[in-house]
Structure formats: C-alpha cells, structure tokens
PDB file of C-alpha atoms in Angstrom:
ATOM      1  CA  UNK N   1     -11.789  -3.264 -11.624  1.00  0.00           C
ATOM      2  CA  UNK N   2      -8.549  -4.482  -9.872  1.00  0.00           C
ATOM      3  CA  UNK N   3      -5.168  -4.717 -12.117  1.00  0.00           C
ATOM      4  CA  UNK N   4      -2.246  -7.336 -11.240  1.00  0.00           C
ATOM      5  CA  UNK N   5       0.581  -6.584 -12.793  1.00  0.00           C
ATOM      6  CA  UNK N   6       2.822  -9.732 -14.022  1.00  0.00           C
ATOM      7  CA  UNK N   7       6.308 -10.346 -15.194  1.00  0.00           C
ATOM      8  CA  UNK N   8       7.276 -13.802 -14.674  1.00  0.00           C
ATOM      9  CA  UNK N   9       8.167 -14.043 -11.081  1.00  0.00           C
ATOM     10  CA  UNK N  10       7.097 -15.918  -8.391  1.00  0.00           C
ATOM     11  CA  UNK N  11       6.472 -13.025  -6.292  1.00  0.00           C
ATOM     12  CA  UNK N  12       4.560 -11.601  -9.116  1.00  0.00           C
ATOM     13  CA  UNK N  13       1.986 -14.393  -9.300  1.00  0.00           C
ATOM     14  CA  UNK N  14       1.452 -14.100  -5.736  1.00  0.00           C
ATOM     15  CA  UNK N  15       0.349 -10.698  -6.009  1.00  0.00           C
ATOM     16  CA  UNK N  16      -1.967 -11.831  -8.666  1.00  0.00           C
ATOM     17  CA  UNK N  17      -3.310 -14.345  -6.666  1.00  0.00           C
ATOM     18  CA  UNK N  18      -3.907 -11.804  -3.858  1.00  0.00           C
ATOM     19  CA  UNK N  19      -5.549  -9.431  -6.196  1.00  0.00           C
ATOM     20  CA  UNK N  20      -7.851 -11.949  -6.980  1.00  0.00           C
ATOM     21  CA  UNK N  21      -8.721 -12.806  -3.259  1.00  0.00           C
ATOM     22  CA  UNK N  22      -9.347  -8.722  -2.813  1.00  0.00           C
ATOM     23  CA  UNK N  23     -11.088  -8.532  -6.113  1.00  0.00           C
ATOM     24  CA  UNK N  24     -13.532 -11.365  -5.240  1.00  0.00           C
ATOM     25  CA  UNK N  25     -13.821  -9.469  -1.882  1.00  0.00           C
ATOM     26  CA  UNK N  26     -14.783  -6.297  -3.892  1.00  0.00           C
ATOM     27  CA  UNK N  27     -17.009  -8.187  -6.487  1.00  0.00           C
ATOM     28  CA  UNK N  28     -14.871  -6.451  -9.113  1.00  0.00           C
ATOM     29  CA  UNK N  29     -13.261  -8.142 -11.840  1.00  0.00           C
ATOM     30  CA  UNK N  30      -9.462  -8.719 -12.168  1.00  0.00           C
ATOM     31  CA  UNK N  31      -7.251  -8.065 -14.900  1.00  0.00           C
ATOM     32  CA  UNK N  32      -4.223  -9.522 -15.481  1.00  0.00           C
ATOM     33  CA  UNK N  33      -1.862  -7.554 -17.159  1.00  0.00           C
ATOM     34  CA  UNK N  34       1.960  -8.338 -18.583  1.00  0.00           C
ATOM     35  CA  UNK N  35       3.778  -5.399 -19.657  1.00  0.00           C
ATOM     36  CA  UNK N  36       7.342  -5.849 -22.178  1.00  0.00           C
ATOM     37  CA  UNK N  37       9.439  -3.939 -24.045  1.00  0.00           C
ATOM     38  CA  UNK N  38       9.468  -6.307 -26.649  1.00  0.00           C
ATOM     39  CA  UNK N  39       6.766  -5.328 -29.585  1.00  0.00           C
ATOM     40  CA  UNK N  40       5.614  -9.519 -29.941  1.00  0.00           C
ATOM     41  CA  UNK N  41       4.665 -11.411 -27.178  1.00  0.00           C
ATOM     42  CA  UNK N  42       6.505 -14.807 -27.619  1.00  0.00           C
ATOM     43  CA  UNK N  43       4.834 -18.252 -26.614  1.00  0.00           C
ATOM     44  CA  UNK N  44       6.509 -18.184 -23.482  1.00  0.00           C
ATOM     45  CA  UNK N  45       5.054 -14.975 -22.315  1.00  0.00           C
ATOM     46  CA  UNK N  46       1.885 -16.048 -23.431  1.00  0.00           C
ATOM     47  CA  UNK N  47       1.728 -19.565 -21.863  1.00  0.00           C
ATOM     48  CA  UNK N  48       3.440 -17.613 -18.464  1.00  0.00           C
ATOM     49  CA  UNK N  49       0.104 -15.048 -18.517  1.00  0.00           C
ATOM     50  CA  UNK N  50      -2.107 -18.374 -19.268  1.00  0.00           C
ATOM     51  CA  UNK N  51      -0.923 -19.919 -16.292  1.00  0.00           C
ATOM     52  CA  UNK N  52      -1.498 -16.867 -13.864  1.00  0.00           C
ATOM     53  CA  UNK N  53      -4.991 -16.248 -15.069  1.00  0.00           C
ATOM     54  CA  UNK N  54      -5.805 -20.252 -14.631  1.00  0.00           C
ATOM     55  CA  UNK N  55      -4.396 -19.942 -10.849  1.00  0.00           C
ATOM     56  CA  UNK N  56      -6.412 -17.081 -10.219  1.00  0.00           C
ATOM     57  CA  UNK N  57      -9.740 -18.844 -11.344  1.00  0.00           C
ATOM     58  CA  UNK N  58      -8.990 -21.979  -9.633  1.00  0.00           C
ATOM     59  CA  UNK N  59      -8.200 -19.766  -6.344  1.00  0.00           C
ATOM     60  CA  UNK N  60     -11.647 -18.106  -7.164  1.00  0.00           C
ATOM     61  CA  UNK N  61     -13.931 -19.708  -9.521  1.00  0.00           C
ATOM     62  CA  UNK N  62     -16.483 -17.256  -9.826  1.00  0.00           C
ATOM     63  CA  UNK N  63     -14.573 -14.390 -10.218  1.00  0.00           C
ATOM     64  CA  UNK N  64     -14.322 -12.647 -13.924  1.00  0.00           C
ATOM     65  CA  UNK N  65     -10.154 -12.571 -14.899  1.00  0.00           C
ATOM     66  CA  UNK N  66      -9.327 -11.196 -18.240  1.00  0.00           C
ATOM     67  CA  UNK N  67      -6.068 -10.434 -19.222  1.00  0.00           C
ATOM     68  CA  UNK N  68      -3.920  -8.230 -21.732  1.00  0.00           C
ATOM     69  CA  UNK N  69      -0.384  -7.664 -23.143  1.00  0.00           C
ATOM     70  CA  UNK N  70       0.747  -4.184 -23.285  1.00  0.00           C
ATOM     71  CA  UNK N  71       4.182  -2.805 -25.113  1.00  0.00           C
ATOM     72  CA  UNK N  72       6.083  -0.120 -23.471  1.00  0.00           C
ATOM     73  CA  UNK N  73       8.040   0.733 -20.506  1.00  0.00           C
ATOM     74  CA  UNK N  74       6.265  -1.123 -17.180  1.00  0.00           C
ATOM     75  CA  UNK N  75       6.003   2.166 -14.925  1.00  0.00           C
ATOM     76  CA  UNK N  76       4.498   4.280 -17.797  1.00  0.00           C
ATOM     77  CA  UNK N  77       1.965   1.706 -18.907  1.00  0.00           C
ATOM     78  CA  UNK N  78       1.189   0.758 -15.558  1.00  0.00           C
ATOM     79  CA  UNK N  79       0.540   4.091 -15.290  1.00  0.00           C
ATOM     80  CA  UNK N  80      -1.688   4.333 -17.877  1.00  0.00           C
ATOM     81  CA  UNK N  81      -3.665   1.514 -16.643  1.00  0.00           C
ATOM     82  CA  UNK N  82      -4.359   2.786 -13.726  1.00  0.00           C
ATOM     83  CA  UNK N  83      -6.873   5.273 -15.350  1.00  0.00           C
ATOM     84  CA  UNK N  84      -9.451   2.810 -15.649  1.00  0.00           C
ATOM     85  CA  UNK N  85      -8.751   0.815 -12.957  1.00  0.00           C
ATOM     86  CA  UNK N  86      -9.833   0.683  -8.607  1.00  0.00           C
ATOM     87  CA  UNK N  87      -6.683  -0.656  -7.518  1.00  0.00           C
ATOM     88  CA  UNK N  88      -3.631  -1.709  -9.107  1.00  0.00           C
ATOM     89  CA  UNK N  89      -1.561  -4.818  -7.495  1.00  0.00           C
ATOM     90  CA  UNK N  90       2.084  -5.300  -8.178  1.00  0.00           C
ATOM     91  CA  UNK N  91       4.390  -8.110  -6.730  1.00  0.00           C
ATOM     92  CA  UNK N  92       7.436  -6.556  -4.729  1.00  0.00           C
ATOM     93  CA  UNK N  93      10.991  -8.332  -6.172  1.00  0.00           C
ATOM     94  CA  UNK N  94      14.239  -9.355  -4.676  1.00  0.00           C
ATOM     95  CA  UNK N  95      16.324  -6.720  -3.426  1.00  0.00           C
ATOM     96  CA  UNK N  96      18.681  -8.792  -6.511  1.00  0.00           C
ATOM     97  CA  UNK N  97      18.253  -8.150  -9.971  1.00  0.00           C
ATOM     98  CA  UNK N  98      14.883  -8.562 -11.433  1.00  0.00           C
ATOM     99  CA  UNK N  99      13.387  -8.015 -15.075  1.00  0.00           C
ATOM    100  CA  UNK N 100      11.699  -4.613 -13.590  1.00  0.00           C
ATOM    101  CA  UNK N 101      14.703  -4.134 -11.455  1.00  0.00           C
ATOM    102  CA  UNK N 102      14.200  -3.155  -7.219  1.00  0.00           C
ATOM    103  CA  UNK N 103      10.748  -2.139  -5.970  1.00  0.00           C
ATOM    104  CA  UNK N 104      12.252   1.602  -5.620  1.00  0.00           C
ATOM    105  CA  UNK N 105      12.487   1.873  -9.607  1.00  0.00           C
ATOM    106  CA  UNK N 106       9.363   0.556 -11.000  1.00  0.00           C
ATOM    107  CA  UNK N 107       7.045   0.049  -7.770  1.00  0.00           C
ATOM    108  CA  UNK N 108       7.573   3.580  -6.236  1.00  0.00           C
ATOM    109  CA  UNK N 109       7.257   5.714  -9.850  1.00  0.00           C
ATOM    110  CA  UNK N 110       3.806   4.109 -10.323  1.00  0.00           C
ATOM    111  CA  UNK N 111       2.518   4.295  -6.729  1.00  0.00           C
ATOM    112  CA  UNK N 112       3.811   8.078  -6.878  1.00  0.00           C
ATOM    113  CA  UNK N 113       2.121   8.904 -10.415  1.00  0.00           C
ATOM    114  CA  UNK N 114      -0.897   5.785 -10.695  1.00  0.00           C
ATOM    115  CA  UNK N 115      -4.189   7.620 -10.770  1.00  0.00           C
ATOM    116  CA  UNK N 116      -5.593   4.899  -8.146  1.00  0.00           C
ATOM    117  CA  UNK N 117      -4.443   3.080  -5.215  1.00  0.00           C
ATOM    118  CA  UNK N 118      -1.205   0.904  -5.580  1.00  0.00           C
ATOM    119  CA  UNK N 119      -0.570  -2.119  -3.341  1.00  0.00           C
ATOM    120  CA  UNK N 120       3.075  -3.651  -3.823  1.00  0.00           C
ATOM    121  CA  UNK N 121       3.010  -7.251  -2.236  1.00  0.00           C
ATOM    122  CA  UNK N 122       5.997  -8.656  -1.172  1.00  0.00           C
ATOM    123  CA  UNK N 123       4.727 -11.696   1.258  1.00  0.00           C
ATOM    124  CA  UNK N 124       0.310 -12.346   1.263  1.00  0.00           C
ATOM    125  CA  UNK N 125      -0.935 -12.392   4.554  1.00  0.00           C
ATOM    126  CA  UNK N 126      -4.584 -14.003   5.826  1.00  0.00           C
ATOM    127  CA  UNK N 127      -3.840 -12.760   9.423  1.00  0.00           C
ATOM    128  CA  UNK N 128      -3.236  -9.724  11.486  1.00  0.00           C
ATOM    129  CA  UNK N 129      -4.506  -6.320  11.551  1.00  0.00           C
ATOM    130  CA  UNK N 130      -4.634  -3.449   8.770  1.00  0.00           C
ATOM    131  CA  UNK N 131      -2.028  -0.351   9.990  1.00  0.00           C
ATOM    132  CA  UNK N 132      -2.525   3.729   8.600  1.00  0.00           C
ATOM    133  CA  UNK N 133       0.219   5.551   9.237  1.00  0.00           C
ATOM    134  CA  UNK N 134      -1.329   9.025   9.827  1.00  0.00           C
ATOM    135  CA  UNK N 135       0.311  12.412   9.798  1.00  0.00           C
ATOM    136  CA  UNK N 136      -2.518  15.028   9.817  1.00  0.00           C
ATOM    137  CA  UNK N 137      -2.559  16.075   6.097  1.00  0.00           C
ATOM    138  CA  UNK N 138      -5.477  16.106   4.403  1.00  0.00           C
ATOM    139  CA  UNK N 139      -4.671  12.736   2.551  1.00  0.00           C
ATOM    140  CA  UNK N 140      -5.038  10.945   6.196  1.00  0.00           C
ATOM    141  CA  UNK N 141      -8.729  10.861   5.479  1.00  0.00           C
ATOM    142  CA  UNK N 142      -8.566   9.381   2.251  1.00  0.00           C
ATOM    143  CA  UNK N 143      -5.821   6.344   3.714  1.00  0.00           C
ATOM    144  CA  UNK N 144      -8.562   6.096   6.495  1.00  0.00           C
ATOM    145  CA  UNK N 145     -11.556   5.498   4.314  1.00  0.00           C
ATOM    146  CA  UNK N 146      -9.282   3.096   2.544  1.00  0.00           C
ATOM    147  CA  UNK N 147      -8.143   1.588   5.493  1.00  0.00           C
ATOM    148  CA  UNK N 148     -11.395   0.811   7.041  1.00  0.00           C
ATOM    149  CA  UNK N 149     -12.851  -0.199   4.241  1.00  0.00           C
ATOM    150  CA  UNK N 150      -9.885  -3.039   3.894  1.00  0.00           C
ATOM    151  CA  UNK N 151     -10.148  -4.106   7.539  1.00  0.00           C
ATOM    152  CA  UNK N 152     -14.250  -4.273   7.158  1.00  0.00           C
ATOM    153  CA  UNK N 153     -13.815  -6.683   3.922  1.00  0.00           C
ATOM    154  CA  UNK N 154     -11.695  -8.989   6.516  1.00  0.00           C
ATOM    155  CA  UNK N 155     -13.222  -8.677   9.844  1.00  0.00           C
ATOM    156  CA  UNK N 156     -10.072  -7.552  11.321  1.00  0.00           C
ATOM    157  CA  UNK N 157      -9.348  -4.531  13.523  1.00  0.00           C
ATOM    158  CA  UNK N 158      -7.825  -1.608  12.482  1.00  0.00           C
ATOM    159  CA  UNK N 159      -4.406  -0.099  13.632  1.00  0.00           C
ATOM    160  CA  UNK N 160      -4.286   4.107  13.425  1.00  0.00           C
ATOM    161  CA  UNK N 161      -0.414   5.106  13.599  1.00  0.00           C
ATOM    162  CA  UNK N 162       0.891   8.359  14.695  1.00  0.00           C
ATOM    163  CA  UNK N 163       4.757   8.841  14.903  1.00  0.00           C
ATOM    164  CA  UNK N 164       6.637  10.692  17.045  1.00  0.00           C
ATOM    165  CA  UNK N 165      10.338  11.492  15.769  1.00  0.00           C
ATOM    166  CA  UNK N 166      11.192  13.067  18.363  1.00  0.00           C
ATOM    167  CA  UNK N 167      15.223  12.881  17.109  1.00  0.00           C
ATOM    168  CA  UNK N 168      13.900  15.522  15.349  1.00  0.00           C
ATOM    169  CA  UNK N 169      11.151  17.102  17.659  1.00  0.00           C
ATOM    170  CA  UNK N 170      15.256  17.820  19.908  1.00  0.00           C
ATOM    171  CA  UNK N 171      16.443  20.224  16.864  1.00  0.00           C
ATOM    172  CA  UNK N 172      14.300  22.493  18.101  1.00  0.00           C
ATOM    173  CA  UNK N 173      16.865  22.140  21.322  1.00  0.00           C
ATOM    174  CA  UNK N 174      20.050  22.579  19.918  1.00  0.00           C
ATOM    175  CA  UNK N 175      21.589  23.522  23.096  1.00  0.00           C
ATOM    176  CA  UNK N 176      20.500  20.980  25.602  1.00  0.00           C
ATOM    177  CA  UNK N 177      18.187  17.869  24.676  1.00  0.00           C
ATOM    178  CA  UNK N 178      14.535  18.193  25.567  1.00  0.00           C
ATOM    179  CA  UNK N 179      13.327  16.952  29.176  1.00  0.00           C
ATOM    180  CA  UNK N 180      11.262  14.440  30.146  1.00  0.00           C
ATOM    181  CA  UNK N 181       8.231  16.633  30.705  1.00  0.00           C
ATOM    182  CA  UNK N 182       8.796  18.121  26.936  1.00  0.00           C
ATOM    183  CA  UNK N 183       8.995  14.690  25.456  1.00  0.00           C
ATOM    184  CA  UNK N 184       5.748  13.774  27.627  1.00  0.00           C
ATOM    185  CA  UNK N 185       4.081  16.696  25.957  1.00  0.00           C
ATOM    186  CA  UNK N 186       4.948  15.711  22.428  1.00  0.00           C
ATOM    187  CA  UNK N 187       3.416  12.304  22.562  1.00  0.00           C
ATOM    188  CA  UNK N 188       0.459  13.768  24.423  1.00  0.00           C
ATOM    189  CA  UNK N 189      -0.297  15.945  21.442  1.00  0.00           C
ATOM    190  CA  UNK N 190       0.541  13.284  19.287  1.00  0.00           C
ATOM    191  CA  UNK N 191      -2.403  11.453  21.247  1.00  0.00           C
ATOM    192  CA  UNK N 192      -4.588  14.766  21.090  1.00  0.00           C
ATOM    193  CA  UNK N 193      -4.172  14.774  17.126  1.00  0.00           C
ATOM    194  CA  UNK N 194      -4.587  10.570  16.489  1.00  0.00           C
ATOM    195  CA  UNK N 195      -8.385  11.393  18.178  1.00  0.00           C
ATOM    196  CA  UNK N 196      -8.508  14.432  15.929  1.00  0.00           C
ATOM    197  CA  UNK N 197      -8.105  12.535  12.874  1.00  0.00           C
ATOM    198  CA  UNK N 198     -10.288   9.311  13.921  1.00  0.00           C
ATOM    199  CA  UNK N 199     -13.133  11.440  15.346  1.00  0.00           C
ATOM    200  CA  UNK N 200     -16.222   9.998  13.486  1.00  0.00           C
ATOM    201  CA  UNK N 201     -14.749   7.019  12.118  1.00  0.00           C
ATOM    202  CA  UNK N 202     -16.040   4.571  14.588  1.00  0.00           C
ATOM    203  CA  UNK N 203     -20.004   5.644  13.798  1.00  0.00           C
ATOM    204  CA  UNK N 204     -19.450   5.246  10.048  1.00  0.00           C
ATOM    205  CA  UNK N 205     -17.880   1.621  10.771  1.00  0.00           C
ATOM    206  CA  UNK N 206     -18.822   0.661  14.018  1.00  0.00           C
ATOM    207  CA  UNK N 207     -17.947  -2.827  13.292  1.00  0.00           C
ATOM    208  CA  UNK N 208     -14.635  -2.537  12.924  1.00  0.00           C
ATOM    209  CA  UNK N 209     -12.235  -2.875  16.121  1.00  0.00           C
ATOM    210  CA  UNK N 210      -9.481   0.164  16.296  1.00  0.00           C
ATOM    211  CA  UNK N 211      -6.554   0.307  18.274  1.00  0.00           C
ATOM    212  CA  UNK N 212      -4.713   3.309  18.769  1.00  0.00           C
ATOM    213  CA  UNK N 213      -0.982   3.545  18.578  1.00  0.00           C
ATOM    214  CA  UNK N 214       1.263   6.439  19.061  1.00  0.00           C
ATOM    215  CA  UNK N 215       4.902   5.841  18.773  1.00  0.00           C
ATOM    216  CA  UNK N 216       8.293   7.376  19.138  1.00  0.00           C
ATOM    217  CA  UNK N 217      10.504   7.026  16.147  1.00  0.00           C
ATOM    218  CA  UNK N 218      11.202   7.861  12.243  1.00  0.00           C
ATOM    219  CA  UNK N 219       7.756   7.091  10.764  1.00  0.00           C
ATOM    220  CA  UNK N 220       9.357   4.936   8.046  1.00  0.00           C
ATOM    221  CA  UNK N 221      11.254   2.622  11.261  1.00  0.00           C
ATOM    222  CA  UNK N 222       7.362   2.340  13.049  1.00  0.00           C
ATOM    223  CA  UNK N 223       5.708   1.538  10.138  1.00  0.00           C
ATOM    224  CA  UNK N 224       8.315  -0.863   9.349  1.00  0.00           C
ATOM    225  CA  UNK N 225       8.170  -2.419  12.996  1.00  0.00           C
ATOM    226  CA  UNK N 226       4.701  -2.338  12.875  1.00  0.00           C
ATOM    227  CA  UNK N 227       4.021  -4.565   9.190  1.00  0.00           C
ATOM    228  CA  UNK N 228       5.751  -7.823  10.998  1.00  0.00           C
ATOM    229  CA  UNK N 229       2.214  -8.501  12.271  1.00  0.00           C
ATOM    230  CA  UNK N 230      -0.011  -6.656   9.728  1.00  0.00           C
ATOM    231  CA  UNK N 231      -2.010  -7.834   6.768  1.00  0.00           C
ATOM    232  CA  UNK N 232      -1.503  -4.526   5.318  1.00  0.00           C
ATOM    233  CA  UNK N 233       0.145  -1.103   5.708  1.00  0.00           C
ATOM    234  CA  UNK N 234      -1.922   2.028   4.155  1.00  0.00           C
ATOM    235  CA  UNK N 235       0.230   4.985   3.618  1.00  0.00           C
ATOM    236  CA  UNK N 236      -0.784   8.422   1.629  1.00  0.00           C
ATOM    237  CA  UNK N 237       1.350  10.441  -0.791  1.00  0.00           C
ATOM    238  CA  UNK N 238       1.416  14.054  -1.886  1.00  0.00           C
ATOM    239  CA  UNK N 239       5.090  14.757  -2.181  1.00  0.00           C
ATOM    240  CA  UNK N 240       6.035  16.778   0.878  1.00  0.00           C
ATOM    241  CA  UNK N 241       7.278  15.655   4.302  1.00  0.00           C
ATOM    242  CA  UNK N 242       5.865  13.019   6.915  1.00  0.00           C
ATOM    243  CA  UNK N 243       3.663   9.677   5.614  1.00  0.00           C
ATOM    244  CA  UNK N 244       2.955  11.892   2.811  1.00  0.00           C
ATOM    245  CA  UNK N 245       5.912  12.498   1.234  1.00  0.00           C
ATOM    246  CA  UNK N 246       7.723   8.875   1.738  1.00  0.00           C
ATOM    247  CA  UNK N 247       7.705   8.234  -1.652  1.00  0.00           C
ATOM    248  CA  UNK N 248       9.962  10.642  -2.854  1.00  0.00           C
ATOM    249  CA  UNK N 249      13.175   9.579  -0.702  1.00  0.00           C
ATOM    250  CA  UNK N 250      15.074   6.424   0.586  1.00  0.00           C
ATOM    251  CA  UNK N 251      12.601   6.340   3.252  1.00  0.00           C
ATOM    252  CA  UNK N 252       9.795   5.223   1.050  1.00  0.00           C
ATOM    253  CA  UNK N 253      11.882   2.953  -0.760  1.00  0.00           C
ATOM    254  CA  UNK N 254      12.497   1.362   2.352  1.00  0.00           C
ATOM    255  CA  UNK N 255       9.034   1.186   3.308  1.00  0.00           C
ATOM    256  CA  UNK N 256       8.381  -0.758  -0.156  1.00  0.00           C
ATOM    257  CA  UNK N 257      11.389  -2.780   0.301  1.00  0.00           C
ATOM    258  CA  UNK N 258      11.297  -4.406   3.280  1.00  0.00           C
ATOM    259  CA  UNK N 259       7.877  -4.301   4.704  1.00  0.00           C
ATOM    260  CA  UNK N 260       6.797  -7.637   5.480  1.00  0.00           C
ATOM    261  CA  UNK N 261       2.938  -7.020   4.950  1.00  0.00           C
ATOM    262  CA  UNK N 262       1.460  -5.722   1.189  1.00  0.00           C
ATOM    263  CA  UNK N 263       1.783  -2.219   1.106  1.00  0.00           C
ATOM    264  CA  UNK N 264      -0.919   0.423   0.060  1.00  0.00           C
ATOM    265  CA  UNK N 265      -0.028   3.445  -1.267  1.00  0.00           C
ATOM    266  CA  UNK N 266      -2.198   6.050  -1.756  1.00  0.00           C
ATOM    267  CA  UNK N 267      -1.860   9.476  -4.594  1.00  0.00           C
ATOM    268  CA  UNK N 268      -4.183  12.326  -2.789  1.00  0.00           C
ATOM    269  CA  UNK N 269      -7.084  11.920  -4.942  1.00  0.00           C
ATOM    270  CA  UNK N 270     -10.626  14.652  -4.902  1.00  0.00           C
ATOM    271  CA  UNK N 271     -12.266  11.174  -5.089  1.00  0.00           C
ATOM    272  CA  UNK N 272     -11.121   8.794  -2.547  1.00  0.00           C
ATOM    273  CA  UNK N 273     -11.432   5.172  -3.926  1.00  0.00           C
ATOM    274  CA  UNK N 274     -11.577   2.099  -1.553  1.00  0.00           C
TER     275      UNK N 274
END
C-alpha cells in the first residue's frame, strides 16, 4: 500500500497525485491520509480530503484510494502509518511558513524514523533519469534495489552517484594541499568502488540503462546539482556520516529543501522494500 500524506496545500495534493501515478505503477492501493491536531475533523477538512481522493481517481480510474483522518502530531502519526504501509509520499512546503512548518521539521523526522521508504515531493517530474547517491555502506544495496526498481517501472535509465569531497580528502594534507596525481587517485578509487557496488546489478535488470557518475564535491552539493534533471533522487539513512547519515544535519535538510526532483529516502531496513 502507498500513503500520501495531506494538509491542505497545493504542494501536498501534488504529491498525492504522484503517489497515485506510482501506486497505479505498483498495482497497490493508495491511501490518503490527513493528519490534525484538532480532535474533530471540521467540514472543511473533510470536503479538502474529498477533493484529493476525487483527483486521484480521475488521474487514475482504476486505482483503489481510500482515505482516513488521524489525530495527533503529523511526524508521530505519520510514523505510525508507515508500519503498514510500502511507501509513504509527503508534499515538500515553502521554505515560508506552512501548517507542518519547513520540510526539515516534519519531512526529515519521519523519513529518519518511518519504518518504510519516504519520498518528499517538492515539484512531479515525467522526465529524466532516477539518481542513487552511493557511499559504500551496507544501505547502498537496499537504495539500489529501490532505485532500479523505480527506473524499471518508468523505462528510464538509471544514474549511480559516487562523491568525491575531496575538500575533505586535503585534511589529510594539512601542510601542503594534495597534488594532482593524489587527487587522480582518489577519483580512481572512487571509480574502483562505484563498480564494486553495481557489480551484478545489470544481470538482475538488464533492461535498465545505467550511467555511471563519479564526482568531486560535498555529496549533499552533487546530489543537489544532479536532481535539476532527475525524476528522482534515492538516498539511504542510518545515522552516521556520508549519504547515510544526511538526515541528521543541515546537509539533509538541504537535500529535502531544495532538490528539484521528489526525493527518496531510505531507513536501513533487514527487508528492503521497493
């Protein structure tokens, strides 16, 4: 089952309406879900959650949309919905004020703690390819199997990320910066590892076009880069260092923020779900 998450907004409804496009592309059924603080749902929230499930059945007629209310805070009962759920879909808001305030508050505590995938969508895309940033933890597998699954469902290629900060590959210089033949050799391994990590990946999906991309930079600044011609961005989280820890700092805020694809976040899971 897919969960969009609803609150009034424009930007909201757009993620519903793109969780119903990747729900119909899963056959799974979408639920619509508004969460408030407020213990009664007044006739305006109700005729506002009426008119998002009615979109999302005229976008896709065949598709099964239910929808519920829930009471509580919006990260902890998103939260809780994403036990029983495949994929949870939230709209990304104005860097302004917003009912459920900046995607760093609400967005980033449920894709840190939601027990299944979380894509934030800030603008739909029907075009371009789907980017993984890897960094060689064991959650790169899981963001791959995600990843190629996505790019599968839309016959588009997929775009395997390894960055280079090499800002930070120089402390280990302090004296003098490195040479050209030292930087040479960290991208080269950074090559070495990106076939590392995508060794068997083309027999399982042969049908799906990869391009490999190592870059120098602040992984967070490529990826960024990188989702102005994406469809989507798949990034992994365990809460230490590199791709996988972006969502415990600025940096992953950022990514959220201003990433100009939707944005699919990954908790390391024993169970990788696609």
């Amino acid at each position: 089952m897919v969960i969009a998450a609803v609150d009034g907004s424009e930007r909201a409804q757009q993620a519903a309406l793109w969780a119903a496009d990747e729900a119909a592309r899963r056959g799974a059924e979408l639920r619509i879900v508004e969460v408030t603080e407020f213990t009664d749902t007044d006739e305006r929230e109700r005729a506002m959650l009426d008119h998002v499930v009615r979109r999302c059945r005229q976008e896709t007629p065949d598709l099964p949309v239910s929808d519920r209310v829930a009471h509580g805070h919006p990260a902890t009962e998103l939260v809780r919905a994403s036990k029983e759920a495949d994929l949870l879909v939230l709209g990304a808001h104005e860097r302004t004020a917003s009912r459920w305030a900046s995607a760093g508050s609400v967005a980033t505590r449920v894709a840190t703690h939601a027990e299944c995938p979380v894509v934030v969508v800030r603008e739909p895309r029907r075009a371009g390819g789907v980017v993984v940033g890897l960094d060689g933890t064991v959650l790169e597998q899981q963001a791959l199997h995600f990843a190629f699954t996505a790019a599968r469902r839309r016959g588009t290629e997929l775009i395997a990320v390894r960055a280079r900060d090499l800002v930070r590959a120089a402390e280990r210089f302090p004296a003098i910066p490195p040479l050209d033949f030292e930087v040479q050799a960290e991208l080269d391994k950074a090559r070495r590892d990106l076939d590392h990590s995508l060794e068997g990946w083309n027999e399982r999906y042969p049908d799906v076009p990869v391009c490999r991309e190592v870059r120098c930079g602040h992984p967070t600044a490529v990826l960024l880069h990188l989702s102005a011609r994406a469809r989507m961005l798949v990034v992994g989280h365990r809460g230490t260092g590199g791709f996988a820890g972006m969502l415990l700092g600025s940096t992953a805020a950022g990514v959220l923020r201003d990433a100009e694809c939707p944005v699919a976040v990954l908790r390391g899971t024993e169970t990788p779900r696609s």
